[in-house]
Amino acid sequence: MQKKIVDLRSDTVTKPSPAMWNALKNLDNTALGDDVMQEDPTVSELEKKAAQLVGMEAALFVTSGTQGNLISILANTTPGEQILVEEHTHIFNYEVGGAARIGGLTVRPFSSDHGQFDPKDLKRLISDHSDVHEARTTLLCLENTHNSHGGTILPPSLFQASRVFADEHNLKIHLDGARIFNAAVRLGIPVTEFTQYADSVQFCLSKGLACPIGSIIAGTREFIEKALKFRKLLGGGWRQAGILASMGLVALESPWIDRLAEDHALAKLLWNELNSLELPIKVLEPETNMLMLELLPEIPCEMSDFIQKLNSVGILAFVDRNRVRFVTHFGLTEDDMHYSAQQIGDVIRSVLR
């Protein structure tokens, strides 16, 4: 008998919804074209809808969040400049150093308190090029929700303060909003409460929104014109991409975005279940669809071994900074959370014996 598998590694493991498959099945050749020539009507519809949703002039369909962030950084900067990023952001740690390698940029990290910071504290990092030795600082990158801090939400007030700070120092702001709709749904506010303060934004269709591939970047029309060339430079020219865009259109419908609250509820359920185990662990209360589990010193087990033990009983998870990261998503159920908590508890007890 095959063991039960609960995949909590990431919300990138989602499969398309029935409505997405139906949208794809209903496509015909008139809905497809060569997008490099800007002739795919379904892609154009997706880009228009996405731009309106985040309150930007224009948008561009790209292959991934990593590509979208790099394109946005390239379109907002000139080689030799400096950009500011929080030290645990995806851009700084998980995007293969693209900003430095391809963009020719100095990437300067700053610390935060679980993702929260006062933009005024960044003043010491700013260089306006008046000193011949220093690279000019031109871009501030923010991440919301913040992955490595456990899906935490940067509030609109931080974005507003960052906008004031950026304007004072002639900076642009790029928002890595891979999971920005999780933040908006959790706070019960329009996504524009965040995006209105950014010059550019990237959000993923392929995470909580459950599309198989793709992200969106959005900004001014001038920004998107630059981004289009950088997308081509990076090998991201789509052809008949309406096949994928058809699913993206479904993902951007209000009911599907609102469904993210179900993922948040599952994460909270798993948190409650794990807290009830009365074991030497610390589980951070989730704000959205992620929760982090720390093993206390009483548990004599290396994190890599602990992950292997979880995998062996069908619970799939990743390590993030010596913590186990669990991510809830479309396709999981309350029963999966009960089962996962039971298996996690059994693994911990086996280590303690």
Coordinates of N, CA and C in Angstrom, one line a residue, residues 106-319:
T106 N 26.0 46.7 -7.7 CA 26.4 46.3 -6.3 C 25.1 46.1 -5.5
V107 N 25.0 45.0 -4.8 CA 23.8 44.6 -4.0 C 24.2 44.8 -2.6
R108 N 23.6 45.7 -1.9 CA 23.9 46.0 -0.5 C 22.8 45.6 0.4
P109 N 23.0 44.6 1.3 CA 21.9 44.1 2.2 C 21.8 44.9 3.4
F110 N 20.7 44.9 4.0 CA 20.4 45.6 5.3 C 19.6 44.6 6.2
S111 N 19.8 44.8 7.5 CA 19.1 43.9 8.4 C 17.7 44.4 8.8
S112 N 16.9 43.5 9.4 CA 15.5 43.9 9.8 C 15.1 43.1 11.0
D113 N 13.9 43.4 11.5 CA 13.3 42.7 12.6 C 12.2 41.9 12.0
H114 N 12.5 40.6 11.6 CA 11.5 39.8 11.0 C 10.9 40.4 9.8
G115 N 11.7 41.1 9.0 CA 11.2 41.8 7.8 C 10.8 43.2 8.0
Q116 N 10.6 43.7 9.2 CA 10.2 45.0 9.5 C 11.4 45.9 9.7
F117 N 11.3 47.2 9.3 CA 12.4 48.1 9.4 C 11.9 49.5 9.3
D118 N 12.7 50.5 9.7 CA 12.4 51.9 9.5 C 13.3 52.4 8.4
P119 N 12.6 52.8 7.3 CA 13.4 53.2 6.1 C 14.4 54.3 6.4
K120 N 14.1 55.1 7.4 CA 15.1 56.2 7.7 C 16.4 55.6 8.2
D121 N 16.4 54.4 8.7 CA 17.7 53.8 9.1 C 18.6 53.4 7.9
L122 N 18.0 53.4 6.7 CA 18.8 53.1 5.6 C 19.6 54.3 5.0
K123 N 19.4 55.4 5.6 CA 20.1 56.6 5.1 C 21.6 56.5 5.0
R124 N 22.1 55.8 6.0 CA 23.6 55.6 6.1 C 24.1 54.7 4.9
L125 N 23.2 54.0 4.2 CA 23.7 53.2 3.1 C 23.6 53.9 1.8
I126 N 23.0 55.0 1.8 CA 22.7 55.8 0.5 C 24.0 56.5 0.0
S127 N 24.3 56.3 -1.2 CA 25.4 57.1 -1.9 C 24.7 57.8 -3.1
D128 N 24.9 59.1 -3.1 CA 24.3 59.9 -4.2 C 25.3 60.2 -5.3
H129 N 26.5 59.5 -5.3 CA 27.5 59.6 -6.3 C 28.4 60.9 -6.1
S130 N 28.2 61.6 -5.1 CA 29.0 62.8 -4.9 C 30.4 62.4 -4.5
D131 N 30.6 61.3 -3.9 CA 31.9 60.7 -3.6 C 32.4 59.9 -4.7
V132 N 33.5 60.2 -5.3 CA 34.0 59.5 -6.5 C 34.2 58.0 -6.2
H133 N 34.4 57.6 -5.0 CA 34.7 56.2 -4.7 C 33.4 55.3 -4.6
E134 N 32.2 55.9 -4.6 CA 31.0 55.1 -4.3 C 30.1 55.0 -5.5
A135 N 29.5 53.8 -5.5 CA 28.5 53.5 -6.5 C 27.2 54.3 -6.1
R136 N 26.5 54.9 -7.0 CA 25.3 55.6 -6.7 C 24.1 54.6 -6.4
T137 N 23.4 54.9 -5.3 CA 22.3 54.1 -4.9 C 21.0 54.6 -5.6
T138 N 20.3 53.6 -6.3 CA 19.2 54.0 -7.1 C 17.9 53.2 -6.9
L139 N 18.0 52.1 -6.2 CA 16.8 51.2 -6.1 C 16.8 50.6 -4.8
L140 N 15.5 50.5 -4.2 CA 15.2 49.8 -3.0 C 14.3 48.7 -3.3
C141 N 14.6 47.5 -3.0 CA 13.8 46.3 -3.2 C 13.1 45.8 -2.0
L142 N 11.8 45.6 -2.0 CA 11.0 45.1 -0.9 C 10.4 43.8 -1.3
E143 N 10.2 42.9 -0.3 CA 9.5 41.6 -0.5 C 8.3 41.5 0.4
N144 N 7.2 41.1 -0.2 CA 5.9 41.0 0.5 C 5.0 39.9 -0.1
T145 N 4.6 38.9 0.6 CA 5.0 38.5 1.9 C 6.5 38.1 1.9
H146 N 7.1 38.1 3.1 CA 8.5 37.8 3.2 C 8.7 36.3 3.5
N147 N 9.3 35.7 2.5 CA 9.4 34.2 2.5 C 10.2 33.8 3.7
S148 N 11.5 34.2 3.8 CA 12.4 33.6 4.8 C 12.1 34.1 6.2
H149 N 11.1 35.0 6.4 CA 10.7 35.4 7.7 C 9.3 34.7 8.0
G150 N 9.0 33.7 7.2 CA 7.8 32.9 7.5 C 6.5 33.4 6.9
G151 N 6.6 34.0 5.7 CA 5.4 34.5 5.1 C 4.8 35.7 5.8
T152 N 5.7 36.5 6.5 CA 5.2 37.7 7.2 C 4.8 38.8 6.3
I153 N 4.0 39.7 6.8 CA 3.4 40.8 5.9 C 4.1 42.1 6.3
L154 N 4.6 42.8 5.3 CA 5.1 44.1 5.5 C 3.8 45.0 5.3
P155 N 3.5 45.8 6.3 CA 2.2 46.6 6.2 C 2.3 47.7 5.3
P156 N 1.1 48.2 4.8 CA 1.1 49.4 3.9 C 1.8 50.6 4.5
S157 N 1.8 50.7 5.8 CA 2.5 51.9 6.4 C 4.0 51.8 6.1
L158 N 4.6 50.6 6.1 CA 6.0 50.5 5.8 C 6.2 50.9 4.3
F159 N 5.3 50.6 3.4 CA 5.5 50.9 2.0 C 5.3 52.4 1.9
Q160 N 4.4 53.0 2.6 CA 4.2 54.5 2.5 C 5.5 55.2 3.0
A161 N 6.0 54.7 4.1 CA 7.3 55.3 4.6 C 8.4 55.1 3.7
S162 N 8.5 54.0 3.1 CA 9.5 53.7 2.1 C 9.4 54.6 0.9
R163 N 8.2 54.9 0.5 CA 8.0 55.8 -0.7 C 8.5 57.2 -0.3
V164 N 8.2 57.7 0.9 CA 8.7 59.0 1.3 C 10.2 59.0 1.3
F165 N 10.8 58.0 1.9 CA 12.2 57.9 2.0 C 12.9 57.8 0.6
A166 N 12.3 57.0 -0.3 CA 12.8 56.9 -1.7 C 12.7 58.2 -2.4
D167 N 11.6 58.9 -2.3 CA 11.5 60.2 -3.0 C 12.6 61.2 -2.5
E168 N 12.8 61.2 -1.2 CA 13.8 62.1 -0.6 C 15.2 61.8 -1.1
H169 N 15.5 60.6 -1.5 CA 16.8 60.2 -1.9 C 16.9 59.7 -3.4
N170 N 15.9 60.1 -4.1 CA 15.8 59.8 -5.6 C 16.0 58.3 -5.9
L171 N 15.3 57.5 -5.1 CA 15.4 56.1 -5.4 C 14.1 55.6 -6.0
K172 N 14.2 54.5 -6.8 CA 13.0 53.8 -7.2 C 12.7 52.6 -6.2
I173 N 11.5 52.1 -6.2 CA 11.2 51.0 -5.4 C 10.6 49.8 -6.3
H174 N 11.3 48.7 -6.1 CA 10.7 47.5 -6.8 C 10.2 46.5 -5.7
L175 N 9.0 46.1 -5.9 CA 8.3 45.2 -5.0 C 8.3 43.7 -5.5
D176 N 9.1 42.9 -4.8 CA 9.0 41.4 -5.1 C 7.8 41.0 -4.4
G177 N 6.6 41.0 -5.1 CA 5.4 40.6 -4.5 C 5.0 39.2 -5.0
A178 N 5.9 38.3 -4.9 CA 5.6 36.9 -5.3 C 4.3 36.4 -4.7
R179 N 4.1 36.7 -3.4 CA 2.9 36.3 -2.7 C 2.1 37.5 -2.2
I180 N 2.1 38.6 -3.0 CA 1.5 39.9 -2.5 C 0.0 39.7 -2.3
F181 N -0.7 38.8 -3.0 CA -2.1 38.6 -2.8 C -2.4 37.9 -1.5
N182 N -1.4 37.1 -1.0 CA -1.6 36.5 0.3 C -1.7 37.6 1.4
A183 N -0.8 38.6 1.2 CA -0.8 39.8 2.1 C -2.1 40.5 2.1
A184 N -2.6 40.8 0.8 CA -3.8 41.6 0.7 C -5.0 40.8 1.2
V185 N -5.1 39.5 0.9 CA -6.2 38.7 1.4 C -6.2 38.6 2.9
R186 N -5.0 38.4 3.5 CA -4.9 38.3 5.0 C -5.4 39.6 5.7
L187 N -5.0 40.7 5.1 CA -5.4 42.0 5.8 C -6.8 42.5 5.3
G188 N -7.3 41.8 4.3 CA -8.7 42.3 3.8 C -8.7 43.6 3.1
I189 N -7.6 43.9 2.4 CA -7.5 45.2 1.7 C -7.1 44.9 0.2
P190 N -7.4 45.9 -0.7 CA -7.0 45.8 -2.1 C -5.5 45.7 -2.2
V191 N -5.0 45.0 -3.2 CA -3.6 44.8 -3.4 C -2.9 46.2 -3.7
T192 N -3.7 47.1 -4.2 CA -3.1 48.4 -4.5 C -2.7 49.2 -3.3
E193 N -3.2 48.8 -2.1 CA -2.7 49.4 -0.9 C -1.2 49.2 -0.7
F194 N -0.6 48.2 -1.3 CA 0.8 48.0 -1.3 C 1.5 48.6 -2.6
T195 N 0.9 48.2 -3.7 CA 1.5 48.5 -5.0 C 1.6 49.9 -5.4
Q196 N 0.7 50.7 -4.8 CA 0.6 52.2 -5.2 C 1.9 52.9 -4.8
Y197 N 2.7 52.3 -3.9 CA 3.9 52.9 -3.5 C 5.2 52.5 -4.2
A198 N 5.0 51.5 -5.1 CA 6.1 50.9 -5.8 C 6.2 51.5 -7.3
D199 N 7.4 51.5 -7.8 CA 7.6 51.9 -9.2 C 7.4 50.6 -10.1
S200 N 7.7 49.5 -9.6 CA 7.5 48.2 -10.3 C 7.1 47.1 -9.3
V201 N 6.4 46.1 -9.8 CA 6.0 45.0 -9.0 C 6.1 43.7 -9.8
Q202 N 6.5 42.7 -9.1 CA 6.4 41.3 -9.7 C 5.6 40.5 -8.8
F203 N 4.6 39.7 -9.4 CA 3.9 38.7 -8.6 C 3.8 37.4 -9.3
C204 N 3.8 36.3 -8.6 CA 3.8 35.0 -9.2 C 2.3 34.5 -9.4
L205 N 2.2 33.9 -10.6 CA 0.9 33.1 -10.9 C 1.1 31.7 -10.4
S206 N 2.4 31.2 -10.3 CA 2.7 29.8 -10.2 C 2.8 29.4 -8.7
K207 N 2.5 30.3 -7.8 CA 2.5 29.9 -6.3 C 1.1 29.7 -5.8
G208 N 0.7 30.5 -4.9 CA -0.7 30.3 -4.3 C -1.8 30.4 -5.3
L209 N -1.6 31.1 -6.4 CA -2.6 31.2 -7.5 C -2.7 30.0 -8.4
A210 N -1.8 29.0 -8.2 CA -1.9 27.6 -8.7 C -1.8 27.5 -10.2
C211 N -1.2 28.5 -10.9 CA -0.9 28.3 -12.3 C 0.3 27.4 -12.5
P212 N 0.5 26.8 -13.6 CA 1.6 25.9 -13.8 C 2.9 26.6 -14.0
I213 N 2.9 27.8 -14.7 CA 4.1 28.6 -15.0 C 3.7 30.0 -15.1
G214 N 4.7 30.9 -14.7 CA 4.6 32.3 -15.0 C 4.4 33.3 -13.9
S215 N 4.9 34.5 -14.2 CA 4.7 35.6 -13.3 C 4.4 36.9 -14.1
I216 N 4.0 37.9 -13.4 CA 3.7 39.2 -14.0 C 4.6 40.3 -13.4
I217 N 5.1 41.1 -14.3 CA 5.7 42.4 -13.8 C 4.9 43.5 -14.3
A218 N 4.8 44.6 -13.5 CA 4.0 45.7 -13.9 C 4.6 47.0 -13.5
G219 N 4.3 48.1 -14.2 CA 4.8 49.4 -13.9 C 4.3 50.4 -14.9
T220 N 5.1 51.4 -15.2 CA 4.7 52.4 -16.2 C 4.9 51.8 -17.6
R221 N 4.3 52.4 -18.6 CA 4.4 51.9 -20.0 C 5.9 52.0 -20.4
E222 N 6.6 53.1 -20.0 CA 8.0 53.2 -20.3 C 8.8 52.1 -19.7
F223 N 8.5 51.7 -18.4 CA 9.2 50.6 -17.7 C 8.9 49.3 -18.5
I224 N 7.7 49.1 -18.9 CA 7.4 47.8 -19.6 C 8.1 47.7 -20.9
E225 N 8.2 48.9 -21.6 CA 8.9 48.9 -22.9 C 10.4 48.4 -22.7
K226 N 11.0 48.9 -21.6 CA 12.4 48.5 -21.3 C 12.4 47.0 -20.9
A227 N 11.4 46.6 -20.1 CA 11.3 45.3 -19.6 C 11.2 44.3 -20.7
L228 N 10.4 44.6 -21.8 CA 10.2 43.7 -22.9 C 11.5 43.4 -23.6
K229 N 12.4 44.3 -23.7 CA 13.7 44.1 -24.3 C 14.6 43.2 -23.4
F230 N 14.5 43.5 -22.1 CA 15.3 42.7 -21.1 C 14.8 41.2 -21.1
R231 N 13.5 41.1 -21.2 CA 12.9 39.7 -21.2 C 13.5 38.9 -22.4
K232 N 13.6 39.6 -23.6 CA 14.1 38.9 -24.7 C 15.6 38.6 -24.5
L233 N 16.3 39.6 -23.9 CA 17.8 39.4 -23.7 C 18.0 38.1 -22.8
L234 N 17.1 37.9 -21.8 CA 17.2 36.8 -20.9 C 16.6 35.5 -21.4
G235 N 16.2 35.5 -22.7 CA 15.7 34.3 -23.3 C 14.2 34.0 -23.0
G236 N 13.5 35.0 -22.6 CA 12.1 34.8 -22.1 C 11.1 35.3 -23.2
G237 N 11.4 35.2 -24.4 CA 10.4 35.5 -25.4 C 9.4 34.4 -25.6
W238 N 8.1 34.7 -25.3 CA 7.1 33.8 -25.5 C 6.7 33.7 -26.9
R239 N 6.1 32.5 -27.3 CA 5.5 32.4 -28.6 C 4.0 32.3 -28.4
Q240 N 3.4 31.1 -28.6 CA 1.9 31.0 -28.3 C 1.6 30.8 -26.8
A241 N 2.0 31.8 -26.1 CA 1.9 31.7 -24.6 C 0.5 31.9 -24.1
G242 N -0.5 32.1 -25.0 CA -1.9 32.2 -24.5 C -2.3 30.9 -23.9
I243 N -1.7 29.8 -24.2 CA -2.0 28.5 -23.6 C -1.8 28.6 -22.1
L244 N -0.7 29.3 -21.7 CA -0.5 29.5 -20.2 C -1.3 30.7 -19.7
A245 N -1.4 31.7 -20.5 CA -2.1 32.9 -20.1 C -3.6 32.7 -19.8
S246 N -4.2 31.7 -20.5 CA -5.6 31.4 -20.3 C -5.8 30.9 -18.8
M247 N -4.8 30.2 -18.2 CA -5.0 29.8 -16.8 C -4.7 31.0 -15.9
G248 N -3.8 31.9 -16.3 CA -3.5 33.1 -15.5 C -4.8 34.0 -15.4
L249 N -5.6 34.0 -16.5 CA -6.8 34.9 -16.4 C -7.7 34.3 -15.4
V250 N -7.8 33.0 -15.3 CA -8.7 32.4 -14.2 C -8.1 32.8 -12.8
A251 N -6.8 32.7 -12.7 CA -6.2 32.9 -11.4 C -6.4 34.3 -10.9
L252 N -6.6 35.3 -11.8 CA -6.8 36.7 -11.4 C -8.2 37.1 -11.1
E253 N -9.1 36.1 -11.2 CA -10.5 36.4 -10.8 C -10.6 36.5 -9.3
S254 N -11.5 37.3 -8.8 CA -11.6 37.6 -7.4 C -11.9 36.4 -6.5
P255 N -12.8 35.5 -7.0 CA -13.0 34.3 -6.1 C -11.7 33.4 -5.9
W256 N -10.9 33.4 -7.0 CA -9.7 32.5 -6.9 C -8.7 33.2 -6.0
I257 N -8.5 34.5 -6.1 CA -7.6 35.2 -5.2 C -8.1 35.1 -3.7
D258 N -9.4 35.3 -3.5 CA -10.0 35.2 -2.2 C -9.8 33.8 -1.6
R259 N -9.6 32.8 -2.4 CA -9.4 31.4 -2.0 C -8.1 31.2 -1.1
L260 N -7.2 32.2 -1.3 CA -6.0 32.1 -0.5 C -6.2 32.1 1.0
A261 N -7.3 32.6 1.4 CA -7.7 32.6 2.8 C -7.8 31.1 3.3
E262 N -8.2 30.2 2.4 CA -8.2 28.8 2.8 C -6.8 28.2 3.2
D263 N -5.8 28.7 2.4 CA -4.5 28.3 2.7 C -4.0 28.8 4.0
H264 N -4.4 30.1 4.3 CA -4.0 30.7 5.6 C -4.6 29.9 6.7
A265 N -5.9 29.5 6.5 CA -6.6 28.7 7.6 C -5.9 27.4 7.8
L266 N -5.5 26.7 6.8 CA -4.8 25.4 6.9 C -3.5 25.6 7.7
A267 N -2.7 26.7 7.4 CA -1.5 26.9 8.1 C -1.8 27.1 9.6
K268 N -2.8 27.9 9.9 CA -3.2 28.1 11.3 C -3.6 26.8 12.0
L269 N -4.3 26.0 11.2 CA -4.7 24.7 11.8 C -3.5 23.8 12.1
L270 N -2.5 23.8 11.2 CA -1.3 23.0 11.4 C -0.5 23.6 12.6
W271 N -0.5 24.9 12.7 CA 0.2 25.5 13.9 C -0.5 25.1 15.2
N272 N -1.8 25.1 15.2 CA -2.5 24.7 16.4 C -2.2 23.3 16.8
E273 N -2.2 22.4 15.8 CA -2.0 21.0 16.0 C -0.6 20.7 16.6
L274 N 0.4 21.4 15.9 CA 1.8 21.2 16.4 C 2.0 21.7 17.8
N275 N 1.3 22.9 18.1 CA 1.5 23.4 19.5 C 0.9 22.5 20.5
S276 N -0.1 21.7 20.1 CA -0.8 20.9 21.1 C 0.0 19.6 21.4
L277 N 1.1 19.4 20.7 CA 1.9 18.1 20.9 C 2.7 18.1 22.2
E278 N 3.0 19.3 22.8 CA 3.7 19.4 24.0 C 5.1 18.7 23.9
L279 N 5.8 19.1 22.8 CA 7.1 18.6 22.5 C 8.1 19.8 22.5
P280 N 9.4 19.5 22.6 CA 10.4 20.6 22.6 C 10.6 21.3 21.2
I281 N 9.6 21.9 20.7 CA 9.7 22.6 19.5 C 9.1 24.0 19.6
K282 N 9.5 24.9 18.7 CA 8.9 26.2 18.7 C 8.4 26.4 17.3
V283 N 7.1 26.7 17.2 CA 6.4 26.9 15.9 C 5.9 28.4 15.9
L284 N 6.4 29.1 14.9 CA 6.0 30.5 14.8 C 4.6 30.6 14.2
E285 N 3.8 31.4 14.8 CA 2.4 31.5 14.4 C 2.4 32.1 13.0
P286 N 1.7 31.5 12.0 CA 1.7 32.0 10.6 C 0.8 33.2 10.4
E287 N 1.3 34.1 9.6 CA 0.5 35.2 9.2 C -0.3 34.9 7.9
T288 N 0.3 34.1 7.1 CA -0.3 33.7 5.8 C -0.3 32.2 5.7
N289 N 0.4 31.7 4.6 CA 0.4 30.3 4.3 C 1.7 29.6 4.6
M290 N 2.5 30.2 5.5 CA 3.8 29.5 5.9 C 3.9 29.5 7.4
L291 N 4.5 28.4 7.9 CA 4.9 28.4 9.3 C 6.3 27.7 9.4
M292 N 7.0 28.2 10.4 CA 8.4 27.8 10.6 C 8.5 27.0 11.9
L293 N 9.1 25.9 11.9 CA 9.3 25.0 13.1 C 10.7 25.0 13.4
E294 N 11.0 25.3 14.7 CA 12.4 25.2 15.2 C 12.5 24.0 16.2
L295 N 13.6 23.3 16.1 CA 13.8 22.2 17.0 C 14.6 22.8 18.2
L296 N 14.1 22.6 19.4 CA 14.8 23.1 20.6 C 16.0 22.2 20.9
P297 N 17.0 22.7 21.7 CA 18.2 21.9 21.9 C 18.0 20.5 22.5
E298 N 16.8 20.3 23.1 CA 16.5 19.0 23.7 C 16.4 17.9 22.6
I299 N 16.2 18.3 21.4 CA 16.0 17.3 20.3 C 17.4 17.1 19.6
P300 N 18.0 15.9 19.9 CA 19.3 15.6 19.4 C 19.3 15.1 17.9
C301 N 19.1 16.0 17.0 CA 18.9 15.7 15.6 C 19.4 16.8 14.7
E302 N 20.2 16.5 13.7 CA 20.6 17.5 12.7 C 19.4 17.8 11.9
M303 N 19.3 19.0 11.4 CA 18.1 19.4 10.6 C 18.0 18.6 9.3
S304 N 19.1 18.3 8.7 CA 19.0 17.5 7.5 C 18.5 16.1 7.7
D305 N 18.9 15.5 8.9 CA 18.4 14.2 9.2 C 16.9 14.3 9.6
F306 N 16.5 15.3 10.2 CA 15.1 15.5 10.6 C 14.2 15.6 9.3
I307 N 14.7 16.3 8.3 CA 13.9 16.4 7.1 C 13.8 15.1 6.4
Q308 N 14.9 14.3 6.4 CA 14.9 13.0 5.8 C 13.9 12.1 6.5
K309 N 13.8 12.2 7.8 CA 12.9 11.4 8.6 C 11.4 11.8 8.3
L310 N 11.2 13.1 8.1 CA 9.9 13.5 7.7 C 9.5 13.0 6.3
N311 N 10.5 13.1 5.4 CA 10.2 12.6 4.1 C 9.9 11.1 4.1
S312 N 10.6 10.3 5.0 CA 10.4 8.9 5.0 C 8.9 8.5 5.4
V313 N 8.3 9.4 6.1 CA 6.9 9.1 6.5 C 5.9 9.9 5.6
G314 N 6.4 10.5 4.5 CA 5.5 11.1 3.6 C 5.2 12.6 3.8
I315 N 5.9 13.3 4.7 CA 5.8 14.7 4.9 C 6.9 15.4 4.3
L316 N 6.7 16.2 3.2 CA 7.7 16.8 2.5 C 7.8 18.3 2.9
A317 N 9.0 18.7 3.2 CA 9.2 20.1 3.7 C 10.6 20.5 3.3
F318 N 10.9 21.8 3.4 CA 12.2 22.4 3.2 C 12.8 22.9 4.4
V319 N 14.2 23.1 4.4 CA 14.9 23.8 5.5 C 15.1 25.2 5.1

